[in-house]
C-alpha positions as a LaTeX table, in Angstrom:
\begin{tabular}{lrrr}
\hline
Residue & $x$ (\AA) & $y$ (\AA) & $z$ (\AA) \\
\hline
Unk1 & 116.32 & 103.79 & 91.06 \\
Unk2 & 113.15 & 104.66 & 92.15 \\
Unk3 & 112.03 & 101.84 & 94.96 \\
Unk4 & 108.84 & 102.56 & 96.66 \\
Unk5 & 108.66 & 101.71 & 100.30 \\
Unk6 & 104.71 & 101.05 & 101.33 \\
Unk7 & 102.98 & 102.63 & 103.87 \\
Unk8 & 100.81 & 100.27 & 106.54 \\
Unk9 & 97.51 & 101.84 & 104.58 \\
Unk10 & 99.53 & 100.27 & 101.23 \\
Unk11 & 100.76 & 97.37 & 102.81 \\
Unk12 & 96.88 & 96.66 & 103.74 \\
Unk13 & 95.62 & 96.83 & 100.01 \\
Unk14 & 99.04 & 95.10 & 98.69 \\
Unk15 & 97.71 & 92.28 & 101.23 \\
Unk16 & 94.31 & 92.37 & 99.80 \\
Unk17 & 95.55 & 92.13 & 96.11 \\
Unk18 & 97.24 & 89.35 & 96.40 \\
Unk19 & 95.50 & 87.29 & 98.75 \\
Unk20 & 92.48 & 87.42 & 96.30 \\
Unk21 & 95.28 & 86.99 & 93.22 \\
Unk22 & 95.92 & 83.56 & 95.42 \\
Unk23 & 92.04 & 82.85 & 95.63 \\
Unk24 & 92.24 & 82.70 & 91.92 \\
Unk25 & 95.45 & 80.04 & 91.70 \\
Unk26 & 93.96 & 77.81 & 93.41 \\
Unk27 & 90.54 & 78.31 & 91.79 \\
Unk28 & 92.79 & 77.98 & 88.18 \\
Unk29 & 95.14 & 74.71 & 89.97 \\
Unk30 & 91.72 & 72.93 & 90.04 \\
Unk31 & 90.70 & 73.51 & 87.02 \\
Unk32 & 93.49 & 72.12 & 84.96 \\
Unk33 & 93.12 & 68.76 & 83.57 \\
Unk34 & 93.59 & 66.80 & 80.12 \\
Unk35 & 91.58 & 67.79 & 77.59 \\
Unk36 & 91.30 & 71.58 & 78.19 \\
Unk37 & 92.53 & 74.56 & 76.37 \\
Unk38 & 94.70 & 77.01 & 77.36 \\
Unk39 & 92.28 & 79.51 & 76.05 \\
Unk40 & 89.53 & 78.22 & 78.47 \\
Unk41 & 92.22 & 78.75 & 81.53 \\
Unk42 & 92.42 & 82.28 & 80.17 \\
Unk43 & 88.57 & 83.00 & 80.08 \\
Unk44 & 88.27 & 81.63 & 83.85 \\
Unk45 & 90.46 & 83.41 & 84.86 \\
Unk46 & 89.60 & 86.55 & 83.65 \\
Unk47 & 85.89 & 85.44 & 85.19 \\
Unk48 & 87.39 & 84.77 & 88.33 \\
Unk49 & 89.35 & 88.16 & 88.77 \\
Unk50 & 86.29 & 90.33 & 87.30 \\
Unk51 & 84.15 & 88.18 & 89.55 \\
Unk52 & 86.13 & 89.90 & 92.67 \\
Unk53 & 85.68 & 93.32 & 91.58 \\
Unk54 & 89.45 & 93.23 & 90.33 \\
Unk55 & 91.19 & 93.91 & 86.51 \\
Unk56 & 93.65 & 91.50 & 85.35 \\
Unk57 & 96.78 & 93.55 & 84.70 \\
Unk58 & 98.52 & 91.25 & 82.36 \\
Unk59 & 95.67 & 91.81 & 80.04 \\
Unk60 & 96.66 & 94.55 & 77.43 \\
Unk61 & 99.90 & 94.94 & 79.37 \\
Unk62 & 102.46 & 96.51 & 76.63 \\
Unk63 & 99.74 & 94.73 & 74.00 \\
Unk64 & 99.54 & 90.88 & 75.72 \\
Unk65 & 96.60 & 89.73 & 75.01 \\
Unk66 & 95.37 & 87.98 & 77.63 \\
Unk67 & 94.58 & 87.82 & 81.18 \\
Unk68 & 96.54 & 84.51 & 81.99 \\
Unk69 & 99.73 & 83.62 & 80.36 \\
Unk70 & 99.69 & 80.03 & 79.83 \\
Unk71 & 103.09 & 78.13 & 79.43 \\
Unk72 & 102.83 & 74.68 & 78.21 \\
Unk73 & 106.54 & 72.41 & 78.64 \\
Unk74 & 109.20 & 74.16 & 77.22 \\
Unk75 & 107.45 & 77.60 & 76.80 \\
Unk76 & 109.15 & 79.82 & 79.92 \\
Unk77 & 106.24 & 82.60 & 80.48 \\
Unk78 & 104.27 & 84.46 & 78.36 \\
Unk79 & 102.68 & 81.87 & 76.56 \\
Unk80 & 99.40 & 83.21 & 74.62 \\
Unk81 & 96.39 & 80.92 & 75.22 \\
Unk82 & 94.60 & 79.43 & 72.14 \\
Unk83 & 91.84 & 77.45 & 71.89 \\
Unk84 & 93.43 & 74.72 & 70.22 \\
Unk85 & 96.05 & 74.44 & 72.32 \\
Unk86 & 94.97 & 71.22 & 74.59 \\
Unk87 & 96.46 & 70.17 & 77.44 \\
Unk88 & 97.77 & 66.46 & 77.14 \\
Unk89 & 98.25 & 63.95 & 80.16 \\
Unk90 & 101.85 & 64.53 & 81.19 \\
Unk91 & 102.23 & 67.67 & 79.90 \\
Unk92 & 103.33 & 70.86 & 82.73 \\
Unk93 & 101.40 & 74.17 & 82.26 \\
Unk94 & 103.11 & 78.07 & 83.92 \\
Unk95 & 100.07 & 79.82 & 85.17 \\
Unk96 & 101.20 & 83.60 & 85.65 \\
Unk97 & 98.50 & 85.94 & 86.89 \\
Unk98 & 97.80 & 89.28 & 88.37 \\
Unk99 & 95.06 & 91.53 & 89.18 \\
Unk100 & 94.61 & 95.08 & 90.59 \\
Unk101 & 92.85 & 95.59 & 93.81 \\
Unk102 & 91.58 & 99.48 & 94.49 \\
Unk103 & 95.14 & 100.51 & 92.46 \\
Unk104 & 97.40 & 98.23 & 94.11 \\
Unk105 & 99.11 & 94.77 & 92.06 \\
Unk106 & 99.80 & 91.58 & 92.67 \\
Unk107 & 101.30 & 88.96 & 90.87 \\
Unk108 & 101.95 & 85.04 & 91.51 \\
Unk109 & 102.66 & 81.80 & 88.97 \\
Unk110 & 102.42 & 78.23 & 89.47 \\
Unk111 & 103.74 & 75.33 & 87.77 \\
Unk112 & 100.98 & 72.47 & 87.56 \\
Unk113 & 101.04 & 68.66 & 85.90 \\
Unk114 & 98.64 & 67.72 & 83.97 \\
Unk115 & 97.27 & 64.31 & 84.94 \\
Unk116 & 100.16 & 61.95 & 85.96 \\
Unk117 & 103.65 & 63.53 & 84.57 \\
Unk118 & 106.94 & 62.00 & 84.83 \\
Unk119 & 108.99 & 61.71 & 87.78 \\
Unk120 & 111.83 & 64.22 & 85.88 \\
Unk121 & 108.92 & 67.11 & 84.82 \\
Unk122 & 108.09 & 66.71 & 88.63 \\
Unk123 & 111.26 & 67.30 & 90.61 \\
Unk124 & 111.70 & 70.29 & 88.26 \\
Unk125 & 108.49 & 71.76 & 89.69 \\
Unk126 & 109.35 & 70.59 & 93.17 \\
Unk127 & 112.89 & 72.92 & 93.17 \\
Unk128 & 111.66 & 75.44 & 91.33 \\
Unk129 & 109.23 & 75.97 & 94.20 \\
Unk130 & 111.78 & 75.37 & 96.60 \\
Unk131 & 114.34 & 77.50 & 95.17 \\
Unk132 & 111.85 & 80.51 & 96.16 \\
Unk133 & 111.70 & 79.26 & 99.64 \\
Unk134 & 115.57 & 79.02 & 99.94 \\
Unk135 & 116.22 & 82.92 & 98.38 \\
Unk136 & 113.22 & 84.71 & 100.58 \\
Unk137 & 115.63 & 83.19 & 103.56 \\
Unk138 & 117.50 & 85.95 & 103.21 \\
Unk139 & 114.52 & 88.50 & 101.62 \\
Unk140 & 114.77 & 90.36 & 105.09 \\
Unk141 & 115.69 & 94.09 & 105.81 \\
Unk142 & 119.27 & 94.63 & 105.87 \\
Unk143 & 120.76 & 91.99 & 103.32 \\
Unk144 & 120.71 & 92.88 & 100.15 \\
Unk145 & 119.03 & 91.57 & 96.69 \\
Unk146 & 122.54 & 89.88 & 95.95 \\
Unk147 & 121.64 & 87.40 & 98.88 \\
Unk148 & 118.48 & 86.23 & 97.19 \\
Unk149 & 119.68 & 85.83 & 93.95 \\
Unk150 & 123.27 & 83.99 & 95.24 \\
Unk151 & 121.27 & 81.58 & 97.31 \\
Unk152 & 118.28 & 80.80 & 94.64 \\
Unk153 & 121.17 & 80.20 & 92.22 \\
Unk154 & 123.30 & 78.36 & 94.81 \\
Unk155 & 119.89 & 75.76 & 95.27 \\
Unk156 & 119.80 & 75.29 & 91.49 \\
Unk157 & 122.80 & 74.48 & 90.53 \\
Unk158 & 123.27 & 71.36 & 92.62 \\
Unk159 & 120.75 & 70.05 & 90.37 \\
Unk160 & 122.20 & 71.29 & 87.04 \\
Unk161 & 119.06 & 72.79 & 86.06 \\
Unk162 & 119.60 & 76.26 & 83.53 \\
Unk163 & 118.51 & 79.43 & 85.55 \\
Unk164 & 117.05 & 81.74 & 83.14 \\
Unk165 & 119.16 & 85.15 & 82.91 \\
Unk166 & 116.65 & 86.75 & 80.65 \\
Unk167 & 114.04 & 87.79 & 82.72 \\
Unk168 & 114.03 & 88.43 & 86.37 \\
Unk169 & 111.84 & 89.59 & 89.64 \\
Unk170 & 110.85 & 92.83 & 90.54 \\
Unk171 & 109.12 & 95.53 & 92.75 \\
Unk172 & 105.82 & 95.71 & 92.48 \\
Unk173 & 102.87 & 98.41 & 94.26 \\
Unk174 & 101.05 & 100.54 & 92.15 \\
Unk175 & 102.69 & 99.93 & 88.76 \\
Unk176 & 103.15 & 95.99 & 87.72 \\
Unk177 & 106.82 & 96.54 & 87.40 \\
Unk178 & 108.51 & 98.64 & 90.06 \\
Unk179 & 112.46 & 98.77 & 90.80 \\
Unk180 & 114.43 & 96.74 & 91.89 \\
Unk181 & 115.16 & 94.42 & 88.85 \\
Unk182 & 115.78 & 90.96 & 91.31 \\
Unk183 & 117.38 & 88.31 & 89.16 \\
Unk184 & 117.60 & 84.73 & 89.95 \\
Unk185 & 121.31 & 84.17 & 89.00 \\
Unk186 & 124.24 & 84.57 & 90.83 \\
Unk187 & 125.36 & 88.36 & 91.31 \\
Unk188 & 129.01 & 89.97 & 91.79 \\
Unk189 & 127.29 & 93.23 & 92.59 \\
Unk190 & 125.51 & 93.28 & 96.26 \\
Unk191 & 122.85 & 95.33 & 94.81 \\
Unk192 & 120.04 & 97.19 & 96.62 \\
Unk193 & 119.88 & 96.82 & 100.38 \\
Unk194 & 116.42 & 95.81 & 101.79 \\
Unk195 & 114.23 & 98.04 & 103.96 \\
Unk196 & 110.87 & 96.97 & 106.04 \\
Unk197 & 108.17 & 98.50 & 103.97 \\
Unk198 & 109.58 & 97.08 & 100.15 \\
Unk199 & 106.58 & 94.77 & 98.08 \\
Unk200 & 108.67 & 92.14 & 95.63 \\
Unk201 & 107.59 & 89.59 & 93.60 \\
Unk202 & 110.32 & 86.87 & 93.74 \\
Unk203 & 109.91 & 84.42 & 90.56 \\
Unk204 & 112.33 & 81.41 & 90.00 \\
Unk205 & 111.91 & 80.38 & 86.18 \\
Unk206 & 113.90 & 77.08 & 85.58 \\
Unk207 & 114.88 & 75.16 & 82.81 \\
Unk208 & 115.51 & 71.52 & 82.79 \\
Unk209 & 118.65 & 71.93 & 80.23 \\
Unk210 & 120.42 & 74.87 & 79.09 \\
Unk211 & 119.59 & 78.77 & 80.31 \\
Unk212 & 119.30 & 79.73 & 76.93 \\
Unk213 & 116.00 & 81.63 & 75.81 \\
Unk214 & 114.14 & 82.67 & 72.60 \\
Unk215 & 111.27 & 84.53 & 71.68 \\
Unk216 & 108.50 & 82.74 & 69.37 \\
Unk217 & 107.40 & 84.93 & 65.97 \\
Unk218 & 104.75 & 86.28 & 68.28 \\
Unk219 & 106.84 & 88.63 & 70.01 \\
Unk220 & 105.58 & 87.36 & 73.04 \\
Unk221 & 105.87 & 83.33 & 74.02 \\
Unk222 & 109.83 & 82.80 & 75.48 \\
Unk223 & 110.94 & 79.14 & 74.90 \\
Unk224 & 114.07 & 76.81 & 75.96 \\
Unk225 & 116.47 & 76.93 & 73.32 \\
Unk226 & 117.32 & 73.63 & 73.60 \\
Unk227 & 113.34 & 72.25 & 73.71 \\
Unk228 & 114.05 & 70.96 & 77.01 \\
Unk229 & 111.38 & 71.66 & 80.50 \\
Unk230 & 110.59 & 74.97 & 82.07 \\
Unk231 & 108.90 & 75.74 & 85.42 \\
Unk232 & 108.28 & 79.25 & 87.51 \\
Unk233 & 106.75 & 79.75 & 90.46 \\
Unk234 & 106.63 & 83.18 & 91.77 \\
Unk235 & 104.93 & 85.23 & 94.77 \\
Unk236 & 104.66 & 88.70 & 95.76 \\
Unk237 & 105.98 & 89.32 & 99.66 \\
Unk238 & 106.69 & 91.81 & 101.88 \\
Unk239 & 109.97 & 93.21 & 103.59 \\
Unk240 & 109.88 & 93.21 & 107.02 \\
Unk241 & 112.11 & 93.54 & 110.08 \\
Unk242 & 112.36 & 89.54 & 110.85 \\
Unk243 & 111.24 & 86.93 & 108.23 \\
Unk244 & 109.60 & 88.20 & 104.65 \\
Unk245 & 105.91 & 87.82 & 104.94 \\
Unk246 & 104.76 & 85.98 & 101.68 \\
Unk247 & 101.25 & 87.92 & 100.25 \\
Unk248 & 99.90 & 84.95 & 97.44 \\
Unk249 & 99.90 & 82.74 & 99.46 \\
Unk250 & 96.49 & 81.31 & 101.00 \\
\hline
\end{tabular}
């Protein structure tokens, strides 16, 4: 398993890449409203990223055709933006994106309500976010990957939600996806021992119903098998000897 430990120079570049991505997410959050298309979100995101002198790292990655993954309601991840997909009052929408700054990648995801949403949808969004913060309490040098995975699982299990098992978090640095893989569900093996200088993308994907997912015919969009809502929350973090540093939060 080729896990990279970043030098101080690399950490500084990762910090800046992630800081810029956090700004992009904030701009996109402010743009979310009923009546806009998912393509508009993608176009705005790409414009913001390129305006910062960066490159959208999702665009053409393994053939993905857009800069921002825009996933609505029962779409878990990798929704393809479309001009005819219009956000409606009460929808929830997950935005997953990243950028490259001087050769270093960042990656983060957020789920937003569109206008007024149901209390149940808001709780799903909130608890998905909360599960990330619970999980990273264990993200410190000397612990193991399973400490993060099991903590997320323990937190989410109390709500009866389904934790997506087909997709996981990952290392990140000079590549968008590096080792190790980081599940959001309970693991029997301890997994990799965490070391200061690792940069990881932790990303719980939580369904209101069952954990099962399926891929649509576009070969990208992942949806819940039972049609239930899904939420996604992700940040790029830095492992330290103490508390982890969340790089993609402003």
